[in-house]
CSV table of N, CA and C in Angstrom, one decimal:
chain,number,residue,atom,x,y,z
A,1,MET,N,-36.1,88.4,41.4
A,1,MET,CA,-37.3,88.6,41.7
A,1,MET,C,-37.9,88.5,43.4
A,2,ASP,N,-37.3,87.3,43.8
A,2,ASP,CA,-37.5,87.1,45.3
A,2,ASP,C,-37.1,88.2,46.3
A,3,ARG,N,-36.2,88.8,46.1
A,3,ARG,CA,-35.9,90.1,47.0
A,3,ARG,C,-37.1,90.9,46.7
A,4,ALA,N,-37.6,91.3,45.7
A,4,ALA,CA,-38.4,92.3,45.5
A,4,ALA,C,-39.8,92.0,46.0
A,5,ILE,N,-40.3,90.6,45.9
A,5,ILE,CA,-41.4,90.3,46.6
A,5,ILE,C,-41.3,90.2,48.0
A,6,GLU,N,-40.4,90.0,48.5
A,6,GLU,CA,-40.0,90.0,50.2
A,6,GLU,C,-40.1,91.5,50.4
A,7,ILE,N,-39.6,92.7,49.7
A,7,ILE,CA,-39.6,93.9,50.1
A,7,ILE,C,-41.0,94.4,50.0
A,8,ALA,N,-41.8,93.9,49.1
A,8,ALA,CA,-43.0,94.4,48.9
A,8,ALA,C,-43.9,93.6,49.8
A,9,GLY,N,-43.7,92.8,50.2
A,9,GLY,CA,-44.7,91.8,51.2
A,9,GLY,C,-45.3,90.7,50.6
A,10,SER,N,-45.4,90.5,49.4
A,10,SER,CA,-46.1,89.3,48.7
A,10,SER,C,-46.1,89.6,47.3
A,11,GLN,N,-46.2,88.4,46.6
A,11,GLN,CA,-46.1,88.6,45.2
A,11,GLN,C,-47.3,89.7,44.8
A,12,ASN,N,-48.4,89.3,45.1
A,12,ASN,CA,-49.6,90.3,44.7
A,12,ASN,C,-49.4,91.7,44.8
A,13,LYS,N,-49.0,92.0,46.4
A,13,LYS,CA,-48.5,93.4,46.5
A,13,LYS,C,-47.6,93.9,45.5
A,14,LEU,N,-46.5,93.0,45.0
A,14,LEU,CA,-45.5,93.7,44.1
A,14,LEU,C,-46.1,93.7,42.5
A,15,ALA,N,-47.1,92.8,42.1
A,15,ALA,CA,-47.8,92.8,41.2
A,15,ALA,C,-48.7,94.1,40.9
A,16,ALA,N,-49.3,94.6,42.2
A,16,ALA,CA,-50.0,95.6,42.4
A,16,ALA,C,-48.9,96.9,41.8
A,17,GLN,N,-47.8,96.9,42.7
A,17,GLN,CA,-47.0,98.1,42.5
A,17,GLN,C,-46.4,98.4,41.1
A,18,LEU,N,-46.1,97.0,40.2
A,18,LEU,CA,-45.7,97.2,38.8
A,18,LEU,C,-47.1,97.4,38.1
A,19,GLY,N,-48.2,97.4,38.4
A,19,GLY,CA,-49.4,97.6,37.7
A,19,GLY,C,-49.8,96.4,36.6
A,20,ILE,N,-49.4,95.1,37.1
A,20,ILE,CA,-49.7,94.0,36.3
A,20,ILE,C,-50.4,93.1,37.0
A,21,PRO,N,-51.0,92.2,36.4
A,21,PRO,CA,-52.0,91.2,37.0
A,21,PRO,C,-50.9,90.1,37.9
A,22,GLY,N,-51.5,89.5,39.1
A,22,GLY,CA,-50.7,88.8,40.0
A,22,GLY,C,-50.3,87.7,39.0
A,23,PRO,N,-51.3,87.0,38.3
A,23,PRO,CA,-51.0,85.6,37.3
A,23,PRO,C,-49.8,85.9,36.4
A,24,ASN,N,-49.9,87.1,36.0
A,24,ASN,CA,-48.8,87.4,34.9
A,24,ASN,C,-47.4,87.4,35.5
A,25,LEU,N,-47.2,88.1,36.8
A,25,LEU,CA,-46.0,87.8,37.5
A,25,LEU,C,-45.5,86.6,38.1
A,26,SER,N,-46.5,85.9,38.4
A,26,SER,CA,-46.4,84.2,38.7
A,26,SER,C,-45.7,83.7,37.4
A,27,GLU,N,-46.2,84.0,36.3
A,27,GLU,CA,-45.5,83.2,35.2
A,27,GLU,C,-44.4,83.8,34.7
A,28,MET,N,-44.2,85.0,34.6
A,28,MET,CA,-42.8,85.6,34.6
A,28,MET,C,-41.7,85.1,35.8
A,29,ARG,N,-42.0,84.7,37.0
A,29,ARG,CA,-41.3,84.2,37.9
A,29,ARG,C,-41.0,82.7,37.5
A,30,THR,N,-42.1,82.0,37.1
A,30,THR,CA,-41.6,80.8,36.9
A,30,THR,C,-41.0,80.5,35.2
A,31,GLY,N,-41.2,81.5,34.5
A,31,GLY,CA,-40.5,81.4,33.3
A,31,GLY,C,-41.5,80.9,32.2
A,32,LYS,N,-42.6,81.1,32.4
A,32,LYS,CA,-43.7,80.5,31.4
A,32,LYS,C,-43.9,81.6,30.5
A,33,ARG,N,-43.7,82.9,31.0
A,33,ARG,CA,-43.9,84.1,30.2
A,33,ARG,C,-42.7,85.0,30.1
A,34,PRO,N,-42.4,85.6,29.2
A,34,PRO,CA,-41.3,86.4,29.1
A,34,PRO,C,-41.3,87.7,30.2
A,35,CYS,N,-40.3,88.2,30.9
A,35,CYS,CA,-40.4,89.5,31.6
A,35,CYS,C,-40.1,90.4,30.7
A,36,PRO,N,-41.0,91.6,30.2
A,36,PRO,CA,-40.6,92.7,29.6
A,36,PRO,C,-39.4,93.8,30.1
A,37,ILE,N,-38.5,94.2,29.3
A,37,ILE,CA,-37.3,94.9,30.1
A,37,ILE,C,-37.9,95.9,31.2
A,38,GLY,N,-38.8,96.7,30.9
A,38,GLY,CA,-39.2,97.6,31.5
A,38,GLY,C,-39.4,97.0,33.1
A,39,ILE,N,-40.4,96.1,32.9
A,39,ILE,CA,-40.7,95.3,34.0
A,39,ILE,C,-39.4,94.9,35.0
A,40,ARG,N,-38.6,94.4,34.3
A,40,ARG,CA,-37.4,93.7,34.9
A,40,ARG,C,-36.6,94.9,35.6
A,41,ALA,N,-36.5,96.0,35.0
A,41,ALA,CA,-35.8,97.2,35.7
A,41,ALA,C,-36.5,97.8,36.8
A,42,ARG,N,-38.0,97.8,36.7
A,42,ARG,CA,-38.8,98.3,38.0
A,42,ARG,C,-38.4,97.1,38.9
A,43,ILE,N,-38.3,95.7,38.7
A,43,ILE,CA,-38.2,94.7,39.8
A,43,ILE,C,-36.9,94.9,40.5
A,44,ALA,N,-35.9,95.1,39.4
A,44,ALA,CA,-34.5,95.6,40.0
A,44,ALA,C,-34.2,96.7,41.0
A,45,SER,N,-35.0,97.7,40.3
A,45,SER,CA,-35.3,98.9,41.4
A,45,SER,C,-35.8,98.9,42.8
A,46,ILE,N,-36.5,97.7,42.5
A,46,ILE,CA,-37.4,97.7,44.1
A,46,ILE,C,-36.5,96.9,44.7
A,47,ALA,N,-35.9,95.9,44.2
A,47,ALA,CA,-35.3,94.8,44.9
A,47,ALA,C,-33.9,95.5,45.4
A,48,GLY,N,-33.3,96.8,45.1
A,48,GLY,CA,-32.1,97.5,45.2
A,48,GLY,C,-30.9,97.2,44.4
A,49,HIS,N,-31.6,96.6,43.1
A,49,HIS,CA,-30.3,95.9,42.2
A,49,HIS,C,-30.3,97.2,41.4
A,50,ASP,N,-29.0,97.0,40.6
A,50,ASP,CA,-28.6,97.7,39.4
A,50,ASP,C,-29.6,97.8,38.4
A,51,THR,N,-30.6,98.9,37.9
A,51,THR,CA,-31.3,98.7,37.0
A,51,THR,C,-30.5,98.5,35.5
A,52,THR,N,-29.4,99.3,35.2
A,52,THR,CA,-28.9,98.9,33.9
A,52,THR,C,-28.3,97.7,33.7
A,53,ARG,N,-27.9,97.0,34.8
A,53,ARG,CA,-27.4,95.6,34.5
A,53,ARG,C,-28.8,94.7,34.2
A,54,ALA,N,-29.8,95.0,34.8
A,54,ALA,CA,-31.2,94.0,34.4
A,54,ALA,C,-31.4,94.3,33.5
A,55,ILE,N,-31.3,95.4,33.0
A,55,ILE,CA,-31.9,95.9,31.3
A,55,ILE,C,-31.0,95.1,30.4
A,56,LEU,N,-29.5,95.4,30.5
A,56,LEU,CA,-28.7,94.4,29.8
A,56,LEU,C,-29.0,93.1,30.0
A,57,GLU,N,-29.2,92.7,30.9
A,57,GLU,CA,-29.4,91.1,31.1
A,57,GLU,C,-30.5,90.7,30.4
A,58,GLY,N,-31.5,91.5,30.3
A,58,GLY,CA,-33.0,91.4,29.6
A,58,GLY,C,-32.7,91.4,28.3
A,59,LEU,N,-31.9,92.3,27.7
A,59,LEU,CA,-31.5,92.2,26.1
A,59,LEU,C,-30.8,90.8,25.8
A,60,ALA,N,-29.9,90.6,26.7
A,60,ALA,CA,-29.1,89.3,26.3
A,60,ALA,C,-30.2,88.0,26.5
A,61,ASP,N,-31.1,88.1,27.0
A,61,ASP,CA,-32.0,86.8,27.3
A,61,ASP,C,-32.9,86.9,25.9
A,62,LYS,N,-32.8,87.9,25.2
A,62,LYS,CA,-33.7,87.8,24.1
A,62,LYS,C,-33.0,87.6,22.8
A,63,LEU,N,-31.8,87.5,22.8
A,63,LEU,CA,-30.8,86.9,21.9
A,63,LEU,C,-30.9,85.4,21.5
A,64,ASP,N,-30.8,84.9,20.4
A,64,ASP,CA,-30.6,83.6,19.9
A,64,ASP,C,-29.2,83.3,19.8
A,65,PRO,N,-28.8,82.5,20.7
A,65,PRO,CA,-27.0,82.3,20.4
A,65,PRO,C,-26.8,81.4,19.3
A,66,THR,N,-27.9,80.8,18.5
A,66,THR,CA,-27.7,79.7,17.4
A,66,THR,C,-27.6,81.0,16.3
A,67,ASP,N,-27.9,82.0,16.2
A,67,ASP,CA,-27.7,83.1,14.9
A,67,ASP,C,-26.7,83.6,15.3
A,68,GLU,N,-25.7,83.7,14.2
A,68,GLU,CA,-24.3,84.1,14.0
A,68,GLU,C,-24.5,85.8,14.7
A,69,TYR,N,-25.2,86.5,13.8
A,69,TYR,CA,-25.0,87.8,14.3
A,69,TYR,C,-25.5,88.2,15.9
A,70,GLU,N,-26.8,87.4,15.9
A,70,GLU,CA,-27.1,87.9,17.6
A,70,GLU,C,-26.1,87.1,18.3
A,71,LYS,N,-25.5,86.1,18.1
A,71,LYS,CA,-24.2,85.6,18.9
A,71,LYS,C,-23.2,86.8,19.3
A,72,GLN,N,-23.0,87.7,18.2
A,72,GLN,CA,-22.0,88.2,18.4
A,72,GLN,C,-22.4,89.3,19.3
A,73,ALA,N,-23.7,90.0,19.3
A,73,ALA,CA,-24.3,90.7,20.1
A,73,ALA,C,-24.3,90.3,21.3
A,74,LEU,N,-24.7,88.8,21.5
A,74,LEU,CA,-24.7,88.5,22.9
A,74,LEU,C,-23.3,88.5,23.7
A,75,LEU,N,-22.1,88.3,22.9
A,75,LEU,CA,-21.0,88.2,23.1
A,75,LEU,C,-20.5,89.7,23.8
A,76,GLN,N,-20.8,90.5,23.1
A,76,GLN,CA,-20.9,92.0,23.4
A,76,GLN,C,-21.5,92.5,24.5
A,77,LEU,N,-22.6,92.0,24.9
A,77,LEU,CA,-23.4,92.3,25.7
A,77,LEU,C,-23.1,91.6,27.2
A,78,SER,N,-22.6,90.4,27.0
A,78,SER,CA,-22.3,89.7,28.1
A,78,SER,C,-20.7,90.6,28.8
A,79,ALA,N,-20.0,90.9,27.6
A,79,ALA,CA,-18.8,91.8,28.3
A,79,ALA,C,-19.0,93.1,28.9
A,80,LEU,N,-20.4,93.8,28.6
A,80,LEU,CA,-20.8,94.6,29.2
A,80,LEU,C,-21.2,94.5,30.5
A,81,ILE,N,-22.1,93.4,30.5
A,81,ILE,CA,-22.5,93.0,31.7
A,81,ILE,C,-21.3,92.5,32.9
A,82,ASN,N,-20.5,91.8,32.3
A,82,ASN,CA,-19.4,91.4,33.2
A,82,ASN,C,-18.8,92.5,33.8
A,83,ALA,N,-18.7,93.8,33.1
A,83,ALA,CA,-18.0,94.9,33.5
A,83,ALA,C,-18.5,95.3,35.0
A,84,PHE,N,-19.8,95.4,35.0
A,84,PHE,CA,-20.5,95.6,36.2
A,84,PHE,C,-20.2,95.0,37.2
A,85,PRO,N,-19.6,95.6,38.4
A,85,PRO,CA,-19.5,94.9,39.7
A,85,PRO,C,-20.7,94.0,40.1
A,86,GLU,N,-20.3,93.0,41.0
A,86,GLU,CA,-21.2,92.2,41.6
A,86,GLU,C,-22.2,92.9,42.3
A,87,GLU,N,-23.4,92.6,42.5
A,87,GLU,CA,-24.4,92.9,43.5
A,87,GLU,C,-23.7,93.6,44.8
A,88,ASP,N,-23.2,92.2,45.3
A,88,ASP,CA,-22.9,92.3,46.8
A,88,ASP,C,-21.8,93.4,47.2
A,89,GLU,N,-21.3,93.9,45.9
A,89,GLU,CA,-20.1,94.9,46.2
A,89,GLU,C,-20.5,96.2,46.5
A,90,HIS,N,-21.7,96.6,46.2
A,90,HIS,CA,-22.2,97.8,46.7
A,90,HIS,C,-23.1,97.6,47.7
A,91,GLU,N,-23.2,96.5,48.3
A,91,GLU,CA,-24.7,96.3,49.0
A,91,GLU,C,-23.8,96.8,50.8
A,92,LYS,N,-24.5,97.7,51.4
A,92,LYS,CA,-23.9,98.2,52.7
A,92,LYS,C,-24.6,97.6,53.5
A,93,SER,N,-24.4,97.1,54.9
A,93,SER,CA,-25.2,96.6,55.6
A,93,SER,C,-24.7,97.0,57.0
A,94,PRO,N,-25.4,97.6,58.0
A,94,PRO,CA,-24.6,98.1,58.8
A,94,PRO,C,-24.3,96.9,60.1
A,95,VAL,N,-24.7,95.7,60.0
A,95,VAL,CA,-24.7,94.8,60.9
A,95,VAL,C,-23.3,94.0,60.1
A,96,ASN,N,-22.8,94.1,59.2
A,96,ASN,CA,-21.7,93.7,58.7
A,96,ASN,C,-20.5,94.2,58.6
A,97,PRO,N,-19.6,94.4,59.6
A,97,PRO,CA,-18.4,95.3,59.6
A,97,PRO,C,-17.5,95.5,58.5
A,98,LYS,N,-17.4,94.0,57.9
A,98,LYS,CA,-16.5,93.9,56.8
A,98,LYS,C,-16.8,94.4,55.7
A,99,ILE,N,-18.2,94.9,55.2
A,99,ILE,CA,-18.6,95.8,54.4
A,99,ILE,C,-18.7,97.2,54.6
A,100,ASN,N,-18.8,97.5,55.8
A,100,ASN,CA,-18.9,99.2,55.8
A,100,ASN,C,-17.9,99.7,57.1
A,101,ARG,N,-17.3,98.7,57.5
A,101,ARG,CA,-16.0,99.4,58.8
A,101,ARG,C,-17.0,99.6,59.9
A,102,ALA,N,-18.0,99.3,60.1
A,102,ALA,CA,-19.1,99.8,61.1
A,102,ALA,C,-18.6,98.9,62.4
A,103,SER,N,-18.0,99.2,63.5
A,103,SER,CA,-17.8,98.4,64.5
A,103,SER,C,-19.2,97.9,65.4
A,104,SER,N,-19.3,96.5,65.8
A,104,SER,CA,-20.3,96.1,66.5
A,104,SER,C,-20.5,96.9,67.8
A,105,ALA,N,-19.5,97.5,68.6
A,105,ALA,CA,-19.3,98.5,69.7
A,105,ALA,C,-20.5,99.8,69.3
A,106,TRP,N,-20.4,100.1,68.1
A,106,TRP,CA,-20.9,101.4,67.8
A,106,TRP,C,-22.6,101.0,67.8
A,107,ARG,N,-22.8,99.8,67.1
A,107,ARG,CA,-24.2,99.4,66.9
A,107,ARG,C,-24.6,99.0,68.3
A,108,ASN,N,-24.1,98.2,69.1
A,108,ASN,CA,-24.8,98.2,70.5
A,108,ASN,C,-25.0,99.5,71.3
A,109,ARG,N,-24.4,100.7,71.2
A,109,ARG,CA,-24.3,101.7,71.7
A,109,ARG,C,-25.8,102.2,71.1
A,110,ARG,N,-25.7,102.4,69.6
A,110,ARG,CA,-27.1,102.9,69.2
A,110,ARG,C,-28.3,102.3,69.5
A,111,ASP,N,-28.2,101.1,69.5
A,111,ASP,CA,-29.6,100.1,69.7
A,111,ASP,C,-30.1,100.5,71.1
A,112,SER,N,-28.9,100.6,72.1
A,112,SER,CA,-29.5,100.5,73.6
A,112,SER,C,-29.8,102.2,74.1
A,113,ASN,N,-29.8,103.1,73.0
A,113,ASN,CA,-30.2,104.5,73.1
A,113,ASN,C,-31.7,104.5,73.2
A,114,PRO,N,-32.2,104.9,74.4
A,114,PRO,CA,-33.7,104.9,74.4
A,114,PRO,C,-34.5,105.8,73.7
A,115,ARG,N,-33.7,106.7,73.1
A,115,ARG,CA,-34.3,108.1,72.3
A,115,ARG,C,-35.8,107.6,71.5
């Protein structure tokens, strides 16, 4: 959620984008209010994260690990979630040559171009 707030500019701007009151988003952020799966997916989308993973994590959060049936579903959901690559593996950054093999010489030429 912090990344989405950073991208939106502020918590209130993110709440406006999501169409929810700012205090509700604040309570979701602190854990006082559950975050609906649809809102969770939209926040993930704004932050540039995988929405499917966010939805699966939201479903897993709703399950009770003390209930035997829900515990089995939680184990299966956890396996699905773990099958997704970590977020950092897909992130591409032009300033990190280890991620996308961009050379710093190319970046220096590009940044110095007066166009």
